[in-house]
mmCIF file of C-alpha atoms (C1' of nucleotides) in Angstrom:
data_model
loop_
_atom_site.group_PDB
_atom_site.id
_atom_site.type_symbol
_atom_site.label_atom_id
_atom_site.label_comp_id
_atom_site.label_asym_id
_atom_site.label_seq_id
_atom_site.Cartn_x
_atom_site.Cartn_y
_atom_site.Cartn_z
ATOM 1 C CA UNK A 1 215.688 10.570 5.457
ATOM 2 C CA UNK A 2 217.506 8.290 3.387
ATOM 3 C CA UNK A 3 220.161 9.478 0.152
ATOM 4 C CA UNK A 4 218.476 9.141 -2.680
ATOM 5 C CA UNK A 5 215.640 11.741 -1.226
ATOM 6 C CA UNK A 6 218.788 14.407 -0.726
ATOM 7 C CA UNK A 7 219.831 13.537 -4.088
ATOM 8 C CA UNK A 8 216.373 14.205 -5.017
ATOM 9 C CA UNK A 9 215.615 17.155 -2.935
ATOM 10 C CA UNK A 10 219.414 19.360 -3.727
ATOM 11 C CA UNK A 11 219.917 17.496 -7.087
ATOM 12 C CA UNK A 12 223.097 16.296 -6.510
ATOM 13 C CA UNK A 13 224.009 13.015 -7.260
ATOM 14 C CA UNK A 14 224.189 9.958 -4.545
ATOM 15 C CA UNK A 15 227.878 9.580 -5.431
ATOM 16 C CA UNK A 16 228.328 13.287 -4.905
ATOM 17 C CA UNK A 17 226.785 13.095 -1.512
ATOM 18 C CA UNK A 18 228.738 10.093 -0.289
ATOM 19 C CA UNK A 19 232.123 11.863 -1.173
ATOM 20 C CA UNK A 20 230.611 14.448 0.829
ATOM 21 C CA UNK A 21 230.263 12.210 4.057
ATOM 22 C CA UNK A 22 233.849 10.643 3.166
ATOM 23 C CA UNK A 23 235.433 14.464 2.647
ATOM 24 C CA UNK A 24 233.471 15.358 6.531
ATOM 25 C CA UNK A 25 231.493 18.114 5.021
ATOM 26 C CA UNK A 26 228.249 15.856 5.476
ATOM 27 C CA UNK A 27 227.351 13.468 8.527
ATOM 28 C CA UNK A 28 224.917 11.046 8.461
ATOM 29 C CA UNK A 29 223.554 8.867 11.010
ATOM 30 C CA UNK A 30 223.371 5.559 10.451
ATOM 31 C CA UNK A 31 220.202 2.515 10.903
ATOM 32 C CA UNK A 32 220.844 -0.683 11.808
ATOM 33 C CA UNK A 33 220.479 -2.135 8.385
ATOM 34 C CA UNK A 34 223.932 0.489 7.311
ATOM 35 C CA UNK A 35 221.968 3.090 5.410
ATOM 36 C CA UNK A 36 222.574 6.340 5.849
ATOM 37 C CA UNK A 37 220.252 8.671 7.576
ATOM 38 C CA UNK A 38 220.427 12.197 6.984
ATOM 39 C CA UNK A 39 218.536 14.603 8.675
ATOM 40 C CA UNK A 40 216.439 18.032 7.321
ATOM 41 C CA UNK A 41 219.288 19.959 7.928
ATOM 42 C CA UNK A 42 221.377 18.014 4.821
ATOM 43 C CA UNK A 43 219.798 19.853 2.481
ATOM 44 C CA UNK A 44 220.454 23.057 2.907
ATOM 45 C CA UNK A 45 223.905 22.113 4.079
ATOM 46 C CA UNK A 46 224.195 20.206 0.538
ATOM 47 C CA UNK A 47 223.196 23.523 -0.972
ATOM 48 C CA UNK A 48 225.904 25.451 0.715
ATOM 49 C CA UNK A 49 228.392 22.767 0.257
ATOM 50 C CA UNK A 50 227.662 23.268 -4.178
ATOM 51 C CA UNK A 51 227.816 26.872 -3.758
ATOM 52 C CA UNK A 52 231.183 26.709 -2.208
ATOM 53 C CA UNK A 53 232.578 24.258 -5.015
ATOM 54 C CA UNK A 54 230.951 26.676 -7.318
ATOM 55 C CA UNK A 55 232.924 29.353 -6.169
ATOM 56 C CA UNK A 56 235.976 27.188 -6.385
ATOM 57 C CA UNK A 57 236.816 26.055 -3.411
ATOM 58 C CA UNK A 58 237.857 22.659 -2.374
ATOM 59 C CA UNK A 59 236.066 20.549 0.028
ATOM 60 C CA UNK A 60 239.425 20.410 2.345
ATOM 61 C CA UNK A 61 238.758 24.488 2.619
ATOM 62 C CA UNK A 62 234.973 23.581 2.933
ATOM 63 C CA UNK A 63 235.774 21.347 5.299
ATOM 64 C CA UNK A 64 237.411 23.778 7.300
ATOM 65 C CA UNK A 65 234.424 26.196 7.480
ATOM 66 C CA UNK A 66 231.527 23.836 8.078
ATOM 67 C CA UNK A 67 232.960 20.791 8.702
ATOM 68 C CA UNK A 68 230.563 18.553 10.556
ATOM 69 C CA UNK A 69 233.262 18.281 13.694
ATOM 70 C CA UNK A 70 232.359 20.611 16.134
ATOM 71 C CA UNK A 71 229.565 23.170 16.002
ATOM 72 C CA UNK A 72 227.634 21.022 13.450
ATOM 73 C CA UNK A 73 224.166 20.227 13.720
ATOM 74 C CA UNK A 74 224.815 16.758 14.802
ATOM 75 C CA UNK A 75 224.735 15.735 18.676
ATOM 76 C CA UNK A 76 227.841 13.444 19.516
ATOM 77 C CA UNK A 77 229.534 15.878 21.212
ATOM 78 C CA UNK A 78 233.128 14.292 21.480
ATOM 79 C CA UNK A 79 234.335 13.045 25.406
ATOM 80 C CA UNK A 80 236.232 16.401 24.994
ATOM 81 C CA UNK A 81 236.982 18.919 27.698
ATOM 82 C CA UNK A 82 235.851 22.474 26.906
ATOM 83 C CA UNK A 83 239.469 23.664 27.223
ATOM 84 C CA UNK A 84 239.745 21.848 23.587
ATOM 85 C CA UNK A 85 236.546 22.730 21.704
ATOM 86 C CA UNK A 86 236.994 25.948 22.815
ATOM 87 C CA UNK A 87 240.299 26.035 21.084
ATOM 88 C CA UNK A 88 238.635 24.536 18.050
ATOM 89 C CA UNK A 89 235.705 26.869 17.893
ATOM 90 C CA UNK A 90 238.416 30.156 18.213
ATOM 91 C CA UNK A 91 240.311 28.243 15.305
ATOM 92 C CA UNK A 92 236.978 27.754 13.484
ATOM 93 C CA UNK A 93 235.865 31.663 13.923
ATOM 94 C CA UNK A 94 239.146 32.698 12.309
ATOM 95 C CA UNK A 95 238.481 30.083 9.802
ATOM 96 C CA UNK A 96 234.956 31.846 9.042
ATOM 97 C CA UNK A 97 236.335 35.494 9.482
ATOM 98 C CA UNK A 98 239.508 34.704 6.888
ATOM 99 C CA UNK A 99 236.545 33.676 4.419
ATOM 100 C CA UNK A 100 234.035 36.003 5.446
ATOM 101 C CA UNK A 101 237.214 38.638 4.399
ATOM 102 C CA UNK A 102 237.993 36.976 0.679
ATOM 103 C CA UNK A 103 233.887 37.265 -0.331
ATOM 104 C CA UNK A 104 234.315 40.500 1.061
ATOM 105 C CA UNK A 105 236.807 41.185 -1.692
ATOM 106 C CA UNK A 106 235.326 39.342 -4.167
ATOM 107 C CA UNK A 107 231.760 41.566 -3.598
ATOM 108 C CA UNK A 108 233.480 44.754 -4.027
ATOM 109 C CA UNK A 109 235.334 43.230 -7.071
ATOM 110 C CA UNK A 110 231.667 42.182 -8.498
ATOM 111 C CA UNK A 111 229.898 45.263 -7.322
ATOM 112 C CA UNK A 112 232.428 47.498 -9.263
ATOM 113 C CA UNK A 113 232.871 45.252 -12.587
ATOM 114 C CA UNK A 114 228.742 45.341 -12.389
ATOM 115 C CA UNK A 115 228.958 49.308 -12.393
ATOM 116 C CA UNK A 116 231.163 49.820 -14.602
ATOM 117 C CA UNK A 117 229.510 47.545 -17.048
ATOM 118 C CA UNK A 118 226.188 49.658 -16.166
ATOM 119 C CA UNK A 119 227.135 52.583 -17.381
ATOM 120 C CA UNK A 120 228.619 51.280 -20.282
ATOM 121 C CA UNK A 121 225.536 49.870 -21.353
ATOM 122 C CA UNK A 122 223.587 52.835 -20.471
ATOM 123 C CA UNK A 123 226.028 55.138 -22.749
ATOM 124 C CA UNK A 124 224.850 53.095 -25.875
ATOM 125 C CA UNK B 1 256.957 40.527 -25.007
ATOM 126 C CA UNK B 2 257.741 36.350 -24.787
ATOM 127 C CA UNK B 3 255.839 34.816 -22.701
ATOM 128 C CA UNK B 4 258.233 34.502 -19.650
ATOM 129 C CA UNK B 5 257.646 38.002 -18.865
ATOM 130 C CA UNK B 6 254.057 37.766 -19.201
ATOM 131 C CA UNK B 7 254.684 35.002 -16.474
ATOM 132 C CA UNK B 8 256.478 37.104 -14.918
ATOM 133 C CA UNK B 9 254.260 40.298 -14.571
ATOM 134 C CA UNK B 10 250.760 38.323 -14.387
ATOM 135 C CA UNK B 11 252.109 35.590 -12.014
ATOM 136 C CA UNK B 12 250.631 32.711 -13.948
ATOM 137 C CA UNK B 13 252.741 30.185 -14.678
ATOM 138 C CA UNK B 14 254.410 29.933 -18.580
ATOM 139 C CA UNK B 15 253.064 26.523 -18.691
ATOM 140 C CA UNK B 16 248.858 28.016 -17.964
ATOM 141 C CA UNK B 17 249.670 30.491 -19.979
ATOM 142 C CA UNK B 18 250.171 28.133 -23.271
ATOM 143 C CA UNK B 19 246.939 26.175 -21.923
ATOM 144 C CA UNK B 20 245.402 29.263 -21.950
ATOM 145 C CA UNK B 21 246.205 29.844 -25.381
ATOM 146 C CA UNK B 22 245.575 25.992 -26.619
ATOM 147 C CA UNK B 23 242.337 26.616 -25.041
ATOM 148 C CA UNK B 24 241.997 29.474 -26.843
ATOM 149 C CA UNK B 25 241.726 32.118 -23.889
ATOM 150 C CA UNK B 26 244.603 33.679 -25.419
ATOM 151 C CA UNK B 27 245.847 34.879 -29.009
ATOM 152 C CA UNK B 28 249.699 35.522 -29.456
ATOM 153 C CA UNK B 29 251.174 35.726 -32.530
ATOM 154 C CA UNK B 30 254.349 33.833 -33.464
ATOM 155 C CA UNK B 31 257.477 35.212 -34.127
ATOM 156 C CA UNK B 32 259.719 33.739 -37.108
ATOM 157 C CA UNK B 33 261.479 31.466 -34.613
ATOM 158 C CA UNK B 34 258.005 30.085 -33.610
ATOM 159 C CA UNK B 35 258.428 32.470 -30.296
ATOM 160 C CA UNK B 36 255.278 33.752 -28.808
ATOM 161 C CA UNK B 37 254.880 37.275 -29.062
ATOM 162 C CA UNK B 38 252.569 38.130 -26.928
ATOM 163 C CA UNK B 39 250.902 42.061 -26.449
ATOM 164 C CA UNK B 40 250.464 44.498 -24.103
ATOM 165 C CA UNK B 41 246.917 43.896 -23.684
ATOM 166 C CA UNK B 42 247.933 39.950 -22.884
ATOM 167 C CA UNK B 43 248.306 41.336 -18.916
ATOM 168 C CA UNK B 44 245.424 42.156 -17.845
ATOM 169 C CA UNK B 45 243.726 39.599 -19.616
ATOM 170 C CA UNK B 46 245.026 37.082 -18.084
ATOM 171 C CA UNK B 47 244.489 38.383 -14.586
ATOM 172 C CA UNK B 48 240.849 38.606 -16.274
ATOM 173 C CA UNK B 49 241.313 35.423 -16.822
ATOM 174 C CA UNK B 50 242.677 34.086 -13.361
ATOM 175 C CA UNK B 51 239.683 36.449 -11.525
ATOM 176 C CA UNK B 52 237.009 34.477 -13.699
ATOM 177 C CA UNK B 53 239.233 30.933 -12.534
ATOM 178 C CA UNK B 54 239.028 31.960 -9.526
ATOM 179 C CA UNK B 55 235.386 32.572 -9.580
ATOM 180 C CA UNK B 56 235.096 28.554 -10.560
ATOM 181 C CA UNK B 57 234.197 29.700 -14.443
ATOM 182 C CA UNK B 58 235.975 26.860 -16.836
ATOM 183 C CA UNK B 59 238.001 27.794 -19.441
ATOM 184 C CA UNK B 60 235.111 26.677 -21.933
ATOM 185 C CA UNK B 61 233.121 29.591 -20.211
ATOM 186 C CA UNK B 62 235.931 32.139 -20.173
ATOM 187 C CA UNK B 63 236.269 31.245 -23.852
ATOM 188 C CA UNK B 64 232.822 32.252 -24.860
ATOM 189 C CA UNK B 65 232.805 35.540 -22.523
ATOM 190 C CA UNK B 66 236.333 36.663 -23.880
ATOM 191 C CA UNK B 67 235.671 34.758 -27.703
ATOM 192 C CA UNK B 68 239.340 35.006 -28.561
ATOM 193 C CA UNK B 69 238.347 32.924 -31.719
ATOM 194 C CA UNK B 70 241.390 32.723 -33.905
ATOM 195 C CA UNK B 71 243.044 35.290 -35.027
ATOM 196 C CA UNK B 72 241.179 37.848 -35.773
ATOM 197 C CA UNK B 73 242.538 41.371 -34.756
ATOM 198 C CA UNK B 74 238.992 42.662 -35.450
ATOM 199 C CA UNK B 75 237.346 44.628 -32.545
ATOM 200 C CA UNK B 76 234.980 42.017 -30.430
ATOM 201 C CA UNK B 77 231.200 42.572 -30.879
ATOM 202 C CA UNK B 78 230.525 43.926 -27.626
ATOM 203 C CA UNK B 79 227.460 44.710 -26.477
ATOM 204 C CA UNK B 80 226.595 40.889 -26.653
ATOM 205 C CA UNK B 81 229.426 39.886 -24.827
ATOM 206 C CA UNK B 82 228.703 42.584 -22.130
ATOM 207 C CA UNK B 83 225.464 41.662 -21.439
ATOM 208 C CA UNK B 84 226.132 38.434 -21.224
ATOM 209 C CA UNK B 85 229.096 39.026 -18.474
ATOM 210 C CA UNK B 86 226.407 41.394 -16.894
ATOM 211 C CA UNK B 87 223.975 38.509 -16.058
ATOM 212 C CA UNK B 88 226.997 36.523 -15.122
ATOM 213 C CA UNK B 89 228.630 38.955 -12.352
ATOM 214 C CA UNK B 90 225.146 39.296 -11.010
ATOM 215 C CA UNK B 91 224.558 36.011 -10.819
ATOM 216 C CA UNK B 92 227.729 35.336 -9.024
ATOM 217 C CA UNK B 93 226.952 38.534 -6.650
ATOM 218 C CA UNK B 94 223.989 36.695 -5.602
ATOM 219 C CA UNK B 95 226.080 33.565 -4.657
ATOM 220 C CA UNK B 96 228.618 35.680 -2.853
ATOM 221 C CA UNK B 97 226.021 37.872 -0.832
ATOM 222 C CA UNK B 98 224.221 34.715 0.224
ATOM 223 C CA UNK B 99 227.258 32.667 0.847
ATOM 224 C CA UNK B 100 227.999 35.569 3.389
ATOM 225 C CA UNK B 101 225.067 35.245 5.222
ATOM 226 C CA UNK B 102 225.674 31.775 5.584
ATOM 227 C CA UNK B 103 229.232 33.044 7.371
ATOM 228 C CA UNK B 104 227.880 35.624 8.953
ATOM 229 C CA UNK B 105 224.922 32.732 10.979
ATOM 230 C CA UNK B 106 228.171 31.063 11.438
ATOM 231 C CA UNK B 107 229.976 33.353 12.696
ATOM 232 C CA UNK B 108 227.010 34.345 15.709
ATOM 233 C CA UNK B 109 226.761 30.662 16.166
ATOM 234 C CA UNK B 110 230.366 30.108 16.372
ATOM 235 C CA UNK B 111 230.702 33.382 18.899
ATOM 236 C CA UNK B 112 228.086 32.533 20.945
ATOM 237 C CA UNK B 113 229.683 29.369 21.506
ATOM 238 C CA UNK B 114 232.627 30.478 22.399
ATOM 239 C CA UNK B 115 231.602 33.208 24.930
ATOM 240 C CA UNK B 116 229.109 30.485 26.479
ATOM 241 C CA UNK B 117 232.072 28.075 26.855
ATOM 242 C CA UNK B 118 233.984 31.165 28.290
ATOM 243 C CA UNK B 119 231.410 31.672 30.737
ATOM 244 C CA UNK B 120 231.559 27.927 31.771
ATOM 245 C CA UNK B 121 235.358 27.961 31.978
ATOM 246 C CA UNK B 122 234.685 31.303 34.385
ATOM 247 C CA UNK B 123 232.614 29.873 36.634
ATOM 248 C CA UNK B 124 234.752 26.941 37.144
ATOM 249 C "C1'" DC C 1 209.703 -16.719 -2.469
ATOM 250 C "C1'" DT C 2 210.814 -13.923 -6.099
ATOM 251 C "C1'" DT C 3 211.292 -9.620 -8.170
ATOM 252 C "C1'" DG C 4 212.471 -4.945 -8.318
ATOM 253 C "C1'" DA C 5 213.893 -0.852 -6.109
ATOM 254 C "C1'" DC C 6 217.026 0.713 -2.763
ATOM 255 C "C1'" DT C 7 221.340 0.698 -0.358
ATOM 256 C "C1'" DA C 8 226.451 -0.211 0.605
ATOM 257 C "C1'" DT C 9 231.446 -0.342 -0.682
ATOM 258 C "C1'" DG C 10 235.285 -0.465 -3.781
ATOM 259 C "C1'" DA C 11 237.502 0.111 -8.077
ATOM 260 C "C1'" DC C 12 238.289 2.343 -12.226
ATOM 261 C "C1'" DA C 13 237.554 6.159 -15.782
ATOM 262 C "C1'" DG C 14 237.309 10.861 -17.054
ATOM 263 C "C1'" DT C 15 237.704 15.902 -16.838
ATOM 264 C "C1'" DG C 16 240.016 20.446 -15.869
ATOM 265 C "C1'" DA C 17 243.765 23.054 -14.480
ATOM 266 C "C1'" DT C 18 248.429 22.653 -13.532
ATOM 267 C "C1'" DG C 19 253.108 20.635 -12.677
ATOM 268 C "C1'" DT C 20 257.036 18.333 -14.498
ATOM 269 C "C1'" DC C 21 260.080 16.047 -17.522
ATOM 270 C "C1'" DA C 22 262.162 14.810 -21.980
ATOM 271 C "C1'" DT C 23 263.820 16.405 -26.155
ATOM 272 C "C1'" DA C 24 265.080 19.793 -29.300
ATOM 273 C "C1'" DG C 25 265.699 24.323 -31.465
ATOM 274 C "C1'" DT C 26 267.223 29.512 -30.578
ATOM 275 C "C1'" DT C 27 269.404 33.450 -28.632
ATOM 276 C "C1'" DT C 28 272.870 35.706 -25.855
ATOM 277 C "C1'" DA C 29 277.031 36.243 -23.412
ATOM 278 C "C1'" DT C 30 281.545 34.963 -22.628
ATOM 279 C "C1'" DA D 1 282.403 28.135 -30.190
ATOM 280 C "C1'" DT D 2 280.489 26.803 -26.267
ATOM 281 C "C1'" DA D 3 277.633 27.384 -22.188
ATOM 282 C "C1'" DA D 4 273.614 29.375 -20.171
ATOM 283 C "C1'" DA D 5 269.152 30.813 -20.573
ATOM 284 C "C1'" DC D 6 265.083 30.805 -23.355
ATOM 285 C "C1'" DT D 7 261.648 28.724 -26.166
ATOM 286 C "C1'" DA D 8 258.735 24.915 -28.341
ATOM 287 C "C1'" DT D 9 255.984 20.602 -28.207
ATOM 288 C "C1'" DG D 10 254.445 16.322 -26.346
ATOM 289 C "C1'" DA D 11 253.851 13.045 -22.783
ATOM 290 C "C1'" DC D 12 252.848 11.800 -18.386
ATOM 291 C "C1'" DA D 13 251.596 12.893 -13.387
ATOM 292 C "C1'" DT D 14 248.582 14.906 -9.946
ATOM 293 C "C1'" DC D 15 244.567 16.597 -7.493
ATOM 294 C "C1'" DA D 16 239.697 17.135 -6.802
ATOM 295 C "C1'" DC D 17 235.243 16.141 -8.158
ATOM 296 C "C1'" DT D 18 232.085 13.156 -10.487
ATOM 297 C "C1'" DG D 19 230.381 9.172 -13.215
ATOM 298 C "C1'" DT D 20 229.912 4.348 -13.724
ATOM 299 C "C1'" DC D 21 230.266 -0.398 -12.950
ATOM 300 C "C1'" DA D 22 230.681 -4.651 -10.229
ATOM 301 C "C1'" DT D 23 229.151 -7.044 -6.369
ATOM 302 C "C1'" DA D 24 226.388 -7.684 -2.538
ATOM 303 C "C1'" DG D 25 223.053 -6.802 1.302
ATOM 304 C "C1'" DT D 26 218.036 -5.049 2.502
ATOM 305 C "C1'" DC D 27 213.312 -4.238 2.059
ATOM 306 C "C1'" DA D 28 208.583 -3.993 0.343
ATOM 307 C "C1'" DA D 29 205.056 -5.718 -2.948
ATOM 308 C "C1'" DG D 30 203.206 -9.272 -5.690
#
DNA sequence: CTTGACTATGACAGTGATGTCATAGTTTAT
DNA sequence: ATAAACTATGACATCACTGTCATAGTCAAG
C-alpha cells in the first residue's frame, strides 16, 4: 500500500511517516517507479511507533526496541551468519526487558497515583 | 530556599527550574534582592512536574493540571483538577498496559528466536 | 496530450525543553 | 576591599519531531 493510505489509515502525517523510514523505525519496500510500499503490518507498527513518542521517548530509543533491522517483519534477512544475529537478537531482548522494566515502574507509579486519587474522590 | 538548592534536592537543573516558572509551572516569590524564594512545597512539585515530563505531558498541560496561575496563595479548587488528572493517569495506564503487551509479543518473538538460532548453532 | 492527484527529495521554519554564554548585581568569606 | 560564589535576565544553540514549500517525476482520467 502506498503512504498516503498509512497516513490515512494511523493519521499521521506523510512527512511524519517518511522521518519514520529515515529514523529505521519504518521499512518500506520500494516499486520500480520509487514509491514506497508499505505493507499491512505499517499500521499497527505506526501506531506503536506514536505511542512510544507519546510516552516520550525518542525514535533513537524506539529504534532500539523495534527497529526494522533484525526481527522485523520484513524478509531481507542480511548475508549474516547466525553467530551475529544471534548476538543482535540477545542485545535486542535486553533492549525489550530494560523497557519492559521502566513501564513496569511507570504502571505501579500510575496504578498508585490512580488509588490514591480514588479514594480521595470517594471521601467527598 | 534559593533556587540552587531546589536544584540541588529535586535534580532539575536551575536553568528548568526558571522555565518552569516563566511557564508558569512554578510560583516563587521574590526576595528584596530580586532572589527567588522558593517553598518547601516547591520539591515535590517539581518532581511532579518532571514525572508528568516524563510521561510526554507539555508544560502547557502540566500548567492547566497544576494551574499555578499567578500568585495567588489561595487553596486550588480541587475536585476539578482531580478529576481531570484522574481521566488523565487512566488514560496513560491504558497506553502503558498496552505498550507492554506490545514488549511482552516482542519479547516471545525475540526468545523464540534466539533459542531457535541456539538450536541451529547446536546442531552444527 | 493535458490536467490533476500522487509521489519523491531537499531545504528551511517552528516548537518545546534544555544547555550555555554574556553581562551584571548581590552576598559571603577572607 | 577584594575574590569567590550566588543570583538575575536575555540571547543564542541544540535536539527531536513536525510542518511547509520548492521542484520534479509518475500515473490515471478526460
Amino acid at each position: 500500500m502506498r503512504i498516503s493510505e498509512v497516513a490515512r489509515r494511523t493519521g499521521v502525517s506523510i512527512r511524519s511517516l517518511r522521518y519514520y523510514e529515515e529514523k529505521r523505525l519504518l521499512c518500506a519496500r520500494r516499486l520500480e517507479n520509487g514509491y514506497r510500499d508499505l505493507d499491512e503490518g505499517a499500521i499497527e507498527r505506526v501506531q506503536t511507533i506514536q505511542m512510544y513518542l507519546g510516552l516520550g521517548l525518542t525514535t533513537e530509543q524506539i529504534e532500539e526496541i523495534l527497529g526494522c533491522t533484525g526481527f522485523s517483519p520484513f524478509p531481507q534477512p542480511l548475508p549474516v551468519c547466525e553467530e551475529v544475529l544471534l548476538a543482535l537478537y540477545q542485545d535486542k531482548l535486553q533492549d525489550v526487558e530494560h523497557q519492559m522494566a521502566v513501564l513496569t515502574a511507570l504502571h505501579t507509579r500510575l496504578t498508585e497515583r490512580i488509588a490514591s486519587l480514588q479514594r480521595q474522590l470517594q471521601a467527598e
